Amino acid sequence: MRLVGICGYSGSGKSIAAAALRQDGFHVYPMAQVLKNMLRAFGLSEAQVCGDQKAVELDLLGGKTPRHAMQTLGTEWGRDLISHDVWLKAWWTKVKHIPAVVCDDVRFGNEAEFIRAQGGRIIKIHRPLGSGALPQHPSEQLAFRPDIEIVNVGTVPELEHKVRQALVNAGV
């Protein structure tokens, strides 16, 4: 199995990198796929769950944003109240028989270590975006070490090339 986990702050280029690997035969399956499906069952649109409306407050969510719902469902409910590995186990159940998988939302050390234990690699994408404050939610701290670090300061094709070359160099 070829397995790649991608991490990075919001806007770093994780989805672009995953899309490039999809073109190379990888199946993209986010760790939060089950969680996102929960929000779709609530009636949220694709743009609200995965697109440009994640930061828009919704009456359906008590004035909270879809991003906030995903963070709190994922961490405070899923990881803290159910099981530290709840999303990881749900993800692995879905992907373990797929020959090439990329997970574009690795957020916690246990997820990174599990991917490594299966022979995978973790790529962290950095994109300098100014001097804004770092994210405060635990799911955005990325408190683990990646295997590969890529700085995204160029064009989309340049990022795609860097990701592909890094995986070739890592033997993935």
PDB file of C-alpha atoms in Angstrom:
ATOM      1  CA  MET A   1       0.000   0.000   0.000  1.00  0.00           C
ATOM      2  CA  ARG A   2       1.212   3.500  -0.875  1.00  0.00           C
ATOM      3  CA  LEU A   3       0.132   5.833   1.912  1.00  0.00           C
ATOM      4  CA  VAL A   4       0.675   9.582   2.298  1.00  0.00           C
ATOM      5  CA  GLY A   5      -0.569  11.912   5.015  1.00  0.00           C
ATOM      6  CA  ILE A   6      -0.549  15.658   4.449  1.00  0.00           C
ATOM      7  CA  CYS A   7      -0.651  18.304   7.158  1.00  0.00           C
ATOM      8  CA  GLY A   8      -0.386  22.078   7.230  1.00  0.00           C
ATOM      9  CA  TYR A   9      -2.304  25.121   8.335  1.00  0.00           C
ATOM     10  CA  SER A  10      -5.442  26.288   6.555  1.00  0.00           C
ATOM     11  CA  GLY A  11      -4.577  27.687   3.130  1.00  0.00           C
ATOM     12  CA  SER A  12      -1.168  26.007   2.941  1.00  0.00           C
ATOM     13  CA  GLY A  13      -1.956  23.926  -0.156  1.00  0.00           C
ATOM     14  CA  LYS A  14      -2.930  20.539   1.299  1.00  0.00           C
ATOM     15  CA  SER A  15      -5.883  20.049  -1.054  1.00  0.00           C
ATOM     16  CA  ILE A  16      -3.822  21.095  -4.071  1.00  0.00           C
ATOM     17  CA  ALA A  17      -1.135  18.579  -3.137  1.00  0.00           C
ATOM     18  CA  ALA A  18      -3.737  15.833  -2.674  1.00  0.00           C
ATOM     19  CA  ALA A  19      -5.335  16.651  -6.036  1.00  0.00           C
ATOM     20  CA  ALA A  20      -1.941  16.279  -7.708  1.00  0.00           C
ATOM     21  CA  LEU A  21      -1.528  12.849  -6.133  1.00  0.00           C
ATOM     22  CA  ARG A  22      -5.053  11.909  -7.238  1.00  0.00           C
ATOM     23  CA  GLN A  23      -3.851  12.499 -10.806  1.00  0.00           C
ATOM     24  CA  ASP A  24      -1.060  10.016 -10.058  1.00  0.00           C
ATOM     25  CA  GLY A  25      -3.490   7.272  -9.024  1.00  0.00           C
ATOM     26  CA  PHE A  26      -3.929   7.967  -5.310  1.00  0.00           C
ATOM     27  CA  HIS A  27      -7.379   7.844  -3.737  1.00  0.00           C
ATOM     28  CA  VAL A  28      -7.969  10.964  -1.604  1.00  0.00           C
ATOM     29  CA  TYR A  29      -9.748  10.096   1.627  1.00  0.00           C
ATOM     30  CA  PRO A  30      -9.642  12.650   4.465  1.00  0.00           C
ATOM     31  CA  MET A  31      -9.436  11.537   8.087  1.00  0.00           C
ATOM     32  CA  ALA A  32     -12.493  13.745   8.714  1.00  0.00           C
ATOM     33  CA  GLN A  33     -14.603  12.189   5.933  1.00  0.00           C
ATOM     34  CA  VAL A  34     -17.007  10.496   8.361  1.00  0.00           C
ATOM     35  CA  LEU A  35     -17.325  13.713  10.374  1.00  0.00           C
ATOM     36  CA  LYS A  36     -18.038  15.705   7.186  1.00  0.00           C
ATOM     37  CA  ASN A  37     -20.693  13.167   6.236  1.00  0.00           C
ATOM     38  CA  MET A  38     -22.325  13.802   9.635  1.00  0.00           C
ATOM     39  CA  LEU A  39     -22.637  17.504   8.775  1.00  0.00           C
ATOM     40  CA  ARG A  40     -24.003  16.674   5.328  1.00  0.00           C
ATOM     41  CA  ALA A  41     -26.672  14.590   7.075  1.00  0.00           C
ATOM     42  CA  PHE A  42     -27.613  17.752   8.987  1.00  0.00           C
ATOM     43  CA  GLY A  43     -28.273  19.389   5.622  1.00  0.00           C
ATOM     44  CA  LEU A  44     -25.075  21.366   5.123  1.00  0.00           C
ATOM     45  CA  SER A  45     -23.998  21.933   1.529  1.00  0.00           C
ATOM     46  CA  GLU A  46     -20.700  20.880  -0.016  1.00  0.00           C
ATOM     47  CA  ALA A  47     -19.537  24.520   0.063  1.00  0.00           C
ATOM     48  CA  GLN A  48     -20.322  24.679   3.783  1.00  0.00           C
ATOM     49  CA  VAL A  49     -18.555  21.414   4.567  1.00  0.00           C
ATOM     50  CA  CYS A  50     -15.579  21.534   2.184  1.00  0.00           C
ATOM     51  CA  GLY A  51     -15.651  24.851   0.363  1.00  0.00           C
ATOM     52  CA  ASP A  52     -15.605  28.576   0.761  1.00  0.00           C
ATOM     53  CA  GLN A  53     -18.507  28.737   3.229  1.00  0.00           C
ATOM     54  CA  LYS A  54     -16.835  26.867   6.125  1.00  0.00           C
ATOM     55  CA  ALA A  55     -16.365  30.143   8.012  1.00  0.00           C
ATOM     56  CA  VAL A  56     -19.948  31.408   7.582  1.00  0.00           C
ATOM     57  CA  GLU A  57     -22.104  31.333  10.724  1.00  0.00           C
ATOM     58  CA  LEU A  58     -25.282  29.274  10.320  1.00  0.00           C
ATOM     59  CA  ASP A  59     -28.591  29.385  12.190  1.00  0.00           C
ATOM     60  CA  LEU A  60     -28.749  25.590  11.853  1.00  0.00           C
ATOM     61  CA  LEU A  61     -25.576  25.395  13.962  1.00  0.00           C
ATOM     62  CA  GLY A  62     -26.709  27.893  16.589  1.00  0.00           C
ATOM     63  CA  GLY A  63     -24.801  30.737  14.982  1.00  0.00           C
ATOM     64  CA  LYS A  64     -21.581  28.726  14.806  1.00  0.00           C
ATOM     65  CA  THR A  65     -19.592  28.053  11.641  1.00  0.00           C
ATOM     66  CA  PRO A  66     -19.205  24.673   9.935  1.00  0.00           C
ATOM     67  CA  ARG A  67     -15.458  24.895  10.728  1.00  0.00           C
ATOM     68  CA  HIS A  68     -16.282  25.271  14.438  1.00  0.00           C
ATOM     69  CA  ALA A  69     -18.716  22.344  14.232  1.00  0.00           C
ATOM     70  CA  MET A  70     -16.065  20.147  12.605  1.00  0.00           C
ATOM     71  CA  GLN A  71     -13.417  21.148  15.150  1.00  0.00           C
ATOM     72  CA  THR A  72     -15.617  20.513  18.169  1.00  0.00           C
ATOM     73  CA  LEU A  73     -17.268  17.359  16.828  1.00  0.00           C
ATOM     74  CA  GLY A  74     -13.855  16.044  15.873  1.00  0.00           C
ATOM     75  CA  THR A  75     -11.914  16.919  18.994  1.00  0.00           C
ATOM     76  CA  GLU A  76     -14.118  17.697  21.967  1.00  0.00           C
ATOM     77  CA  TRP A  77     -16.779  15.109  21.131  1.00  0.00           C
ATOM     78  CA  GLY A  78     -14.968  12.456  19.062  1.00  0.00           C
ATOM     79  CA  ARG A  79     -11.448  12.381  20.471  1.00  0.00           C
ATOM     80  CA  ASP A  80     -12.123  13.545  24.032  1.00  0.00           C
ATOM     81  CA  LEU A  81     -15.479  11.904  24.812  1.00  0.00           C
ATOM     82  CA  ILE A  82     -15.554   8.803  22.594  1.00  0.00           C
ATOM     83  CA  SER A  83     -12.010   7.641  21.784  1.00  0.00           C
ATOM     84  CA  HIS A  84      -8.678   9.233  20.991  1.00  0.00           C
ATOM     85  CA  ASP A  85      -8.600   7.054  17.856  1.00  0.00           C
ATOM     86  CA  VAL A  86     -12.275   7.240  16.802  1.00  0.00           C
ATOM     87  CA  TRP A  87     -11.675   9.077  13.501  1.00  0.00           C
ATOM     88  CA  LEU A  88      -8.492   7.141  12.777  1.00  0.00           C
ATOM     89  CA  LYS A  89     -10.296   3.811  13.176  1.00  0.00           C
ATOM     90  CA  ALA A  90     -13.204   4.955  10.992  1.00  0.00           C
ATOM     91  CA  TRP A  91     -10.737   6.189   8.347  1.00  0.00           C
ATOM     92  CA  TRP A  92      -8.657   2.988   8.374  1.00  0.00           C
ATOM     93  CA  THR A  93     -11.781   0.829   8.012  1.00  0.00           C
ATOM     94  CA  LYS A  94     -12.548   2.694   4.770  1.00  0.00           C
ATOM     95  CA  VAL A  95      -9.039   2.825   3.247  1.00  0.00           C
ATOM     96  CA  LYS A  96      -7.098  -0.257   4.361  1.00  0.00           C
ATOM     97  CA  HIS A  97      -7.756  -2.186   1.137  1.00  0.00           C
ATOM     98  CA  ILE A  98      -7.071   0.692  -1.274  1.00  0.00           C
ATOM     99  CA  PRO A  99      -3.637   0.392  -2.958  1.00  0.00           C
ATOM    100  CA  ALA A 100      -2.718   4.116  -2.882  1.00  0.00           C
ATOM    101  CA  VAL A 101      -4.245   6.578  -0.400  1.00  0.00           C
ATOM    102  CA  VAL A 102      -3.583  10.192   0.480  1.00  0.00           C
ATOM    103  CA  CYS A 103      -5.081  11.715   3.619  1.00  0.00           C
ATOM    104  CA  ASP A 104      -5.016  15.503   3.263  1.00  0.00           C
ATOM    105  CA  ASP A 105      -6.019  16.421   6.819  1.00  0.00           C
ATOM    106  CA  VAL A 106      -3.619  14.777   9.274  1.00  0.00           C
ATOM    107  CA  ARG A 107      -3.949  16.836  12.475  1.00  0.00           C
ATOM    108  CA  PHE A 108      -2.731  14.788  15.436  1.00  0.00           C
ATOM    109  CA  GLY A 109       0.354  12.802  16.369  1.00  0.00           C
ATOM    110  CA  ASN A 110      -1.492   9.489  16.710  1.00  0.00           C
ATOM    111  CA  GLU A 111      -2.722   9.866  13.114  1.00  0.00           C
ATOM    112  CA  ALA A 112       0.796  10.599  11.839  1.00  0.00           C
ATOM    113  CA  GLU A 113       2.297   7.691  13.786  1.00  0.00           C
ATOM    114  CA  PHE A 114      -0.363   5.279  12.530  1.00  0.00           C
ATOM    115  CA  ILE A 115       0.268   6.278   8.911  1.00  0.00           C
ATOM    116  CA  ARG A 116       4.013   5.770   9.455  1.00  0.00           C
ATOM    117  CA  ALA A 117       3.378   2.367  11.074  1.00  0.00           C
ATOM    118  CA  GLN A 118       1.644   1.317   7.849  1.00  0.00           C
ATOM    119  CA  GLY A 119       4.737   2.340   5.837  1.00  0.00           C
ATOM    120  CA  GLY A 120       3.424   5.775   4.899  1.00  0.00           C
ATOM    121  CA  ARG A 121       5.004   9.216   4.955  1.00  0.00           C
ATOM    122  CA  ILE A 122       3.823  12.520   6.420  1.00  0.00           C
ATOM    123  CA  ILE A 123       4.257  15.702   4.377  1.00  0.00           C
ATOM    124  CA  LYS A 124       3.903  19.104   6.009  1.00  0.00           C
ATOM    125  CA  ILE A 125       3.220  22.011   3.687  1.00  0.00           C
ATOM    126  CA  HIS A 126       4.281  25.465   4.873  1.00  0.00           C
ATOM    127  CA  ARG A 127       2.929  28.571   3.218  1.00  0.00           C
ATOM    128  CA  PRO A 128       4.120  31.869   4.672  1.00  0.00           C
ATOM    129  CA  LEU A 129       0.960  33.974   4.920  1.00  0.00           C
ATOM    130  CA  GLY A 130       2.122  36.972   6.908  1.00  0.00           C
ATOM    131  CA  SER A 131       2.311  37.577  10.619  1.00  0.00           C
ATOM    132  CA  GLY A 132      -1.151  36.427  11.678  1.00  0.00           C
ATOM    133  CA  ALA A 133      -1.711  34.548  14.905  1.00  0.00           C
ATOM    134  CA  LEU A 134      -1.319  30.808  14.830  1.00  0.00           C
ATOM    135  CA  PRO A 135      -4.519  28.757  15.126  1.00  0.00           C
ATOM    136  CA  GLN A 136      -5.573  28.088  18.717  1.00  0.00           C
ATOM    137  CA  HIS A 137      -7.737  24.962  18.408  1.00  0.00           C
ATOM    138  CA  PRO A 138      -5.919  21.705  19.316  1.00  0.00           C
ATOM    139  CA  SER A 139      -6.766  20.246  15.885  1.00  0.00           C
ATOM    140  CA  GLU A 140      -4.708  22.990  14.237  1.00  0.00           C
ATOM    141  CA  GLN A 141      -1.564  22.823  16.387  1.00  0.00           C
ATOM    142  CA  LEU A 142       0.184  20.099  14.318  1.00  0.00           C
ATOM    143  CA  ALA A 143       2.315  19.100  17.298  1.00  0.00           C
ATOM    144  CA  PHE A 144       4.174  16.254  15.600  1.00  0.00           C
ATOM    145  CA  ARG A 145       7.113  15.922  13.270  1.00  0.00           C
ATOM    146  CA  PRO A 146       6.595  15.342   9.557  1.00  0.00           C
ATOM    147  CA  ASP A 147       8.837  13.155   7.418  1.00  0.00           C
ATOM    148  CA  ILE A 148       8.934  15.690   4.593  1.00  0.00           C
ATOM    149  CA  GLU A 149       8.552  19.479   4.707  1.00  0.00           C
ATOM    150  CA  ILE A 150       7.642  21.534   1.656  1.00  0.00           C
ATOM    151  CA  VAL A 151       7.557  25.326   1.473  1.00  0.00           C
ATOM    152  CA  ASN A 152       4.764  26.528  -0.805  1.00  0.00           C
ATOM    153  CA  VAL A 153       5.732  29.973  -2.101  1.00  0.00           C
ATOM    154  CA  GLY A 154       5.246  29.508  -5.831  1.00  0.00           C
ATOM    155  CA  THR A 155       2.609  28.499  -8.325  1.00  0.00           C
ATOM    156  CA  VAL A 156       0.261  25.529  -8.196  1.00  0.00           C
ATOM    157  CA  PRO A 157       2.376  23.597 -10.747  1.00  0.00           C
ATOM    158  CA  GLU A 158       5.482  24.288  -8.648  1.00  0.00           C
ATOM    159  CA  LEU A 159       3.806  22.894  -5.524  1.00  0.00           C
ATOM    160  CA  GLU A 160       2.582  19.842  -7.441  1.00  0.00           C
ATOM    161  CA  HIS A 161       6.125  19.223  -8.698  1.00  0.00           C
ATOM    162  CA  LYS A 162       7.617  19.608  -5.197  1.00  0.00           C
ATOM    163  CA  VAL A 163       5.146  17.098  -3.744  1.00  0.00           C
ATOM    164  CA  ARG A 164       5.734  14.538  -6.483  1.00  0.00           C
ATOM    165  CA  GLN A 165       9.511  14.930  -6.295  1.00  0.00           C
ATOM    166  CA  ALA A 166       9.498  14.624  -2.496  1.00  0.00           C
ATOM    167  CA  LEU A 167       7.624  11.323  -2.718  1.00  0.00           C
ATOM    168  CA  VAL A 168       9.990  10.000  -5.372  1.00  0.00           C
ATOM    169  CA  ASN A 169      12.934  10.969  -3.161  1.00  0.00           C
ATOM    170  CA  ALA A 170      11.262   9.226  -0.185  1.00  0.00           C
ATOM    171  CA  GLY A 171      10.600   6.069  -2.191  1.00  0.00           C
ATOM    172  CA  VAL A 172       6.816   6.312  -2.002  1.00  0.00           C
TER     173      VAL A 172
END
